mmCIF file of C-alpha atoms and ligand atoms in Angstrom:
data_model
loop_
_atom_site.group_PDB
_atom_site.id
_atom_site.type_symbol
_atom_site.label_atom_id
_atom_site.label_comp_id
_atom_site.label_asym_id
_atom_site.label_seq_id
_atom_site.Cartn_x
_atom_site.Cartn_y
_atom_site.Cartn_z
ATOM 1 C CA MET A 1 18.856 114.057 71.247
ATOM 2 C CA CYS A 2 18.849 112.393 74.266
ATOM 3 C CA ASN A 3 22.407 110.935 74.241
ATOM 4 C CA ALA A 4 23.980 114.127 73.532
ATOM 5 C CA LEU A 5 26.242 116.145 75.423
ATOM 6 C CA ARG A 6 24.897 119.887 74.101
ATOM 7 C CA VAL A 7 26.928 122.957 74.969
ATOM 8 C CA ARG A 8 26.771 126.303 73.396
ATOM 9 C CA TRP A 9 30.429 128.377 73.124
ATOM 10 C CA THR A 10 30.406 132.264 72.261
ATOM 11 C CA ILE A 11 33.174 133.255 70.592
ATOM 12 C CA ILE A 12 34.608 136.746 71.169
ATOM 13 C CA PRO A 13 37.062 138.271 69.261
ATOM 14 C CA GLN A 14 39.560 139.785 70.480
ATOM 15 C CA THR A 15 40.805 142.546 68.523
ATOM 16 C CA ALA A 16 38.657 145.155 65.563
ATOM 17 C CA PRO A 17 39.854 144.717 61.969
ATOM 18 C CA GLN A 18 42.895 147.417 61.239
ATOM 19 C CA PRO A 19 42.394 149.056 57.892
ATOM 20 C CA TRP A 20 45.453 150.261 56.205
ATOM 21 C CA ILE A 21 45.435 154.001 55.193
ATOM 22 C CA ALA A 22 47.672 156.463 53.676
ATOM 23 C CA CYS A 23 49.168 158.407 56.940
ATOM 24 C CA SER A 24 49.768 162.095 56.365
ATOM 25 C CA GLY A 25 52.325 162.010 59.340
ATOM 26 C CA CYS A 26 54.276 158.839 58.566
ATOM 27 C CA GLY A 27 54.156 159.579 54.435
ATOM 28 C CA GLY A 28 52.918 156.083 53.493
ATOM 29 C CA LEU A 29 50.467 153.393 54.203
ATOM 30 C CA ARG A 30 49.943 152.131 57.757
ATOM 31 C CA ALA A 31 47.879 150.194 60.016
ATOM 32 C CA PHE A 32 45.002 152.193 61.540
ATOM 33 C CA GLN A 33 42.946 151.472 65.073
ATOM 34 C CA SER A 34 39.555 152.934 66.226
ATOM 35 C CA SER A 35 40.310 155.255 69.320
ATOM 36 C CA GLY A 36 37.136 153.916 70.526
ATOM 37 C CA LYS A 37 35.577 157.741 69.969
ATOM 38 C CA THR A 38 33.132 159.649 67.768
ATOM 39 C CA ARG A 39 32.753 162.820 66.502
ATOM 40 C CA LEU A 40 29.454 164.691 65.347
ATOM 41 C CA ASN A 41 29.282 167.536 63.435
ATOM 42 C CA ALA A 42 26.029 169.284 62.795
ATOM 43 C CA ASN A 43 25.828 171.667 59.749
ATOM 44 C CA GLY A 44 21.537 172.933 59.771
ATOM 45 C CA ARG A 45 19.634 169.825 60.197
ATOM 46 C CA LYS A 46 22.512 167.722 58.055
ATOM 47 C CA LEU A 47 24.694 165.449 60.641
ATOM 48 C CA ASP A 48 28.561 164.121 60.126
ATOM 49 C CA ALA A 49 29.829 161.099 61.977
ATOM 50 C CA TRP A 50 32.569 159.753 61.988
ATOM 51 C CA LEU A 51 34.532 157.130 64.020
ATOM 52 C CA ILE A 52 38.085 158.097 64.878
ATOM 53 C CA TYR A 53 41.153 156.140 64.023
ATOM 54 C CA LYS A 54 44.679 156.352 64.878
ATOM 55 C CA CYS A 55 48.004 155.549 63.207
ATOM 56 C CA LEU A 56 49.638 152.856 64.944
ATOM 57 C CA SER A 57 53.059 154.380 64.488
ATOM 58 C CA CYS A 58 52.345 158.061 64.926
ATOM 59 C CA GLU A 59 49.304 158.091 66.639
ATOM 60 C CA LYS A 60 48.061 160.840 63.565
ATOM 61 C CA THR A 61 44.168 160.619 63.417
ATOM 62 C CA TRP A 62 41.734 159.340 60.804
ATOM 63 C CA ASN A 63 37.734 159.657 60.693
ATOM 64 C CA ARG A 64 35.972 157.181 59.451
ATOM 65 C CA PRO A 65 32.640 158.040 57.982
ATOM 66 C CA ILE A 66 30.016 156.721 59.829
ATOM 67 C CA PHE A 67 27.414 158.707 57.774
ATOM 68 C CA GLU A 68 27.632 161.950 56.036
ATOM 69 C CA ARG A 69 25.411 165.282 55.360
ATOM 70 C CA GLN A 70 22.284 163.044 56.502
ATOM 71 C CA ASN A 71 19.313 164.512 57.308
ATOM 72 C CA ILE A 72 18.464 164.446 61.008
ATOM 73 C CA ARG A 73 15.273 163.034 60.664
ATOM 74 C CA ASP A 74 16.265 159.956 58.305
ATOM 75 C CA ILE A 75 18.994 158.615 61.249
ATOM 76 C CA ASP A 76 17.995 155.882 63.298
ATOM 77 C CA PRO A 77 17.814 157.567 66.899
ATOM 78 C CA ALA A 78 18.991 154.396 68.644
ATOM 79 C CA VAL A 79 22.689 155.312 66.285
ATOM 80 C CA LEU A 80 22.394 158.924 67.306
ATOM 81 C CA GLU A 81 22.207 158.228 71.095
ATOM 82 C CA ALA A 82 24.743 155.803 70.614
ATOM 83 C CA LEU A 83 26.639 158.355 68.694
ATOM 84 C CA HIS A 84 26.137 161.388 71.153
ATOM 85 C CA ALA A 85 26.950 158.834 74.389
ATOM 86 C CA ASN A 86 30.170 157.415 73.343
ATOM 87 C CA ASP A 87 28.339 154.211 73.411
ATOM 88 C CA PRO A 88 31.310 151.590 73.859
ATOM 89 C CA HIS A 89 29.111 148.511 72.688
ATOM 90 C CA TRP A 90 27.922 150.385 69.750
ATOM 91 C CA ILE A 91 31.504 151.693 68.917
ATOM 92 C CA ARG A 92 32.989 148.077 69.277
ATOM 93 C CA ARG A 93 30.417 146.679 67.046
ATOM 94 C CA GLU A 94 31.290 149.287 64.436
ATOM 95 C CA THR A 95 34.643 149.079 64.834
ATOM 96 C CA PHE A 96 33.999 145.280 63.695
ATOM 97 C CA ASN A 97 31.879 146.157 60.538
ATOM 98 C CA LEU A 98 34.813 144.559 57.779
ATOM 99 C CA GLU A 99 32.380 145.894 54.865
ATOM 100 C CA ALA A 100 32.002 149.525 55.732
ATOM 101 C CA LEU A 101 36.569 149.387 56.437
ATOM 102 C CA ARG A 102 36.851 147.648 52.984
ATOM 103 C CA ARG A 103 35.093 150.226 51.243
ATOM 104 C CA LYS A 104 37.401 153.204 52.880
ATOM 105 C CA ALA A 105 40.541 150.497 52.692
ATOM 106 C CA GLN A 106 42.370 148.353 49.955
ATOM 107 C CA ARG A 107 43.774 146.121 53.246
ATOM 108 C CA VAL A 108 42.135 145.344 56.040
ATOM 109 C CA ASP A 109 43.901 143.075 58.641
ATOM 110 C CA GLU A 110 42.104 140.829 60.495
ATOM 111 C CA PHE A 111 43.029 138.879 63.789
ATOM 112 C CA PRO A 112 41.919 135.548 64.918
ATOM 113 C CA GLU A 113 42.556 135.462 68.419
ATOM 114 C CA PHE A 114 39.444 135.052 70.717
ATOM 115 C CA ASP A 115 37.748 134.558 73.917
ATOM 116 C CA ILE A 116 35.263 131.821 74.037
ATOM 117 C CA GLN A 117 32.425 131.160 76.735
ATOM 118 C CA LYS A 118 31.281 127.933 77.277
ATOM 119 C CA GLU A 119 27.899 126.678 78.756
ATOM 120 C CA VAL A 120 25.825 123.341 79.261
ATOM 121 C CA LEU A 121 22.663 123.103 77.343
ATOM 122 C CA HIS A 122 21.433 119.675 77.991
ATOM 123 C CA ASP A 123 23.700 116.884 80.118
ATOM 124 C CA THR A 124 23.477 113.322 80.245
ATOM 125 C CA LEU A 125 26.002 111.175 81.900
ATOM 126 C CA ASP A 126 25.723 108.602 78.977
ATOM 127 C CA TRP A 127 26.301 110.610 76.104
ATOM 128 C CA THR A 128 28.139 109.183 73.234
ATOM 129 C CA ARG A 129 27.603 112.335 71.145
ATOM 130 C CA LEU A 130 28.602 115.991 71.242
ATOM 131 C CA ASP A 131 26.646 119.176 69.854
ATOM 132 C CA ILE A 132 28.456 122.179 70.137
ATOM 133 C CA ASP A 133 25.866 125.416 69.666
ATOM 134 C CA LEU A 134 28.092 128.452 68.378
ATOM 135 C CA ARG A 135 27.686 131.863 68.827
ATOM 136 C CA VAL A 136 29.482 134.875 67.620
ATOM 137 C CA SER A 137 29.184 137.848 69.362
ATOM 138 C CA LEU A 138 31.024 139.734 66.477
ATOM 139 C CA PRO A 139 31.750 138.955 63.184
ATOM 140 C CA THR A 140 35.294 136.701 63.655
ATOM 141 C CA SER A 141 37.887 135.891 60.966
ATOM 142 C CA THR A 142 38.276 132.508 62.703
ATOM 143 C CA ARG A 143 37.637 129.370 61.031
ATOM 144 C CA LEU A 144 35.699 126.473 62.103
ATOM 145 C CA ASP A 145 38.506 123.581 61.821
ATOM 146 C CA ARG A 146 40.812 125.995 64.024
ATOM 147 C CA LEU A 147 38.084 126.916 66.341
ATOM 148 C CA LEU A 148 37.588 122.961 67.193
ATOM 149 C CA ALA A 149 41.266 121.988 66.807
ATOM 150 C CA SER A 150 42.335 124.359 69.562
ATOM 151 C CA GLU A 151 39.034 123.850 72.134
ATOM 152 C CA LEU A 152 39.134 120.054 71.742
ATOM 153 C CA ARG A 153 43.129 119.697 71.109
ATOM 154 C CA VAL A 154 42.702 117.465 68.035
ATOM 155 C CA SER A 155 44.415 118.177 64.446
ATOM 156 C CA ARG A 156 42.738 119.362 61.763
ATOM 157 C CA ALA A 157 43.448 116.874 60.108
ATOM 158 C CA ARG A 158 41.437 114.567 62.124
ATOM 159 C CA LEU A 159 38.609 116.866 62.334
ATOM 160 C CA GLN A 160 38.670 116.807 58.304
ATOM 161 C CA ALA A 161 38.664 112.380 58.578
ATOM 162 C CA LEU A 162 35.634 112.777 60.999
ATOM 163 C CA HIS A 163 34.097 114.740 58.601
ATOM 164 C CA ASP A 164 34.626 113.237 55.584
ATOM 165 C CA GLY A 165 33.870 109.759 57.471
ATOM 166 C CA GLY A 166 30.439 110.833 58.690
ATOM 167 C CA ALA A 167 31.353 111.592 62.251
ATOM 168 C CA LEU A 168 31.254 115.178 62.378
ATOM 169 C CA TRP A 169 28.392 117.148 60.752
ATOM 170 C CA THR A 170 26.985 120.215 61.060
ATOM 171 C CA ASN A 171 23.825 122.251 60.617
ATOM 172 C CA PRO A 172 23.827 124.219 58.258
ATOM 173 C CA ASP A 173 26.082 121.613 56.105
ATOM 174 C CA ARG A 174 28.206 122.166 53.275
ATOM 175 C CA ALA A 175 31.515 120.554 51.963
ATOM 176 C CA ASP A 176 33.995 123.319 52.822
ATOM 177 C CA ILE A 177 32.132 124.452 56.034
ATOM 178 C CA LEU A 178 35.516 123.490 58.570
ATOM 179 C CA ARG A 179 37.313 126.115 56.000
ATOM 180 C CA ARG A 180 35.059 128.850 56.713
ATOM 181 C CA ARG A 181 34.400 131.388 59.034
ATOM 182 C CA VAL A 182 32.475 130.266 62.218
ATOM 183 C CA LYS A 183 29.042 131.875 61.989
ATOM 184 C CA THR A 184 26.665 132.210 64.666
ATOM 185 C CA GLY A 185 23.752 129.491 64.219
ATOM 186 C CA THR A 186 26.116 126.662 62.819
ATOM 187 C CA ARG A 187 25.404 123.856 64.987
ATOM 188 C CA VAL A 188 28.634 120.723 64.806
ATOM 189 C CA MET A 189 27.772 117.509 65.865
ATOM 190 C CA ILE A 190 30.607 114.598 66.477
ATOM 191 C CA ASP A 191 29.866 110.967 67.578
ATOM 192 C CA LEU A 192 32.362 109.882 70.080
ATOM 193 C CA SER A 193 30.647 106.667 70.558
ATOM 194 C CA THR A 194 33.704 104.676 69.968
ATOM 195 C CA GLU A 195 35.783 107.203 71.841
ATOM 196 C CA ALA A 196 36.813 105.741 75.350
ATOM 197 C CA GLY A 197 37.813 108.859 76.881
ATOM 198 C CA ARG A 198 34.683 110.865 76.548
ATOM 199 C CA GLU A 199 33.905 111.897 80.190
ATOM 200 C CA GLN A 200 37.662 112.259 81.031
ATOM 201 C CA VAL A 201 39.039 113.926 78.094
ATOM 202 C CA TRP A 202 36.539 115.307 76.374
ATOM 203 C CA ARG A 203 34.180 116.759 78.563
ATOM 204 C CA PRO A 204 36.345 119.316 80.433
ATOM 205 C CA LEU A 205 37.564 120.785 76.913
ATOM 206 C CA VAL A 206 33.803 120.879 75.803
ATOM 207 C CA GLN A 207 32.008 122.920 78.791
ATOM 208 C CA GLY A 208 35.175 124.415 79.968
ATOM 209 C CA GLY A 209 35.996 125.281 83.796
ATOM 210 C CA PRO A 210 36.884 123.214 86.315
ATOM 211 C CA LEU A 211 35.296 120.186 86.390
HETATM 212 ZN ZN1 LIG B 1 51.636 157.425 60.670
#
């Protein structure tokens, strides 16, 4: 532990998934994107709520149900408040609700581009091991090997070889973890004790920002 450079990487996906919906404007299946707006409709004590999407080709709208004909009493007050306020954080989170989108669309496009924030949790000058604590702000389709390859500038083949040789391991661990989506709470450890360029080459990539 004391010979580890420990960092936290927070992955922030850039683009929400886009469902393909039959567009009445275009007359065929088209990709739709959230407008960032919701609509509430009250009918006595029942409420409907939708997230408004727009066709990327013609801007025709599609109302994605959040809930329909729900008794006001049964709705989480926090959700109701977010809907009334058009809360951008709540709406953004909902646009990444892949399960809900897949219930409404056979095809949902996902986008692997992300922003990343890096912070050092534990530093030492004679480190020989990297310890990366992964956080994902919203569900992302980015695979772990692609994330590590782009951030550490090593090939995916090399990452696989490190993993196979036991110099890269994760917690939780599973054989195919490199090919799976990045999950919050995953820790990646890489033994770099035989690497000469730890400070010069690896550290700036690992901790980000100017040295
Ligand atoms: Zn259209």
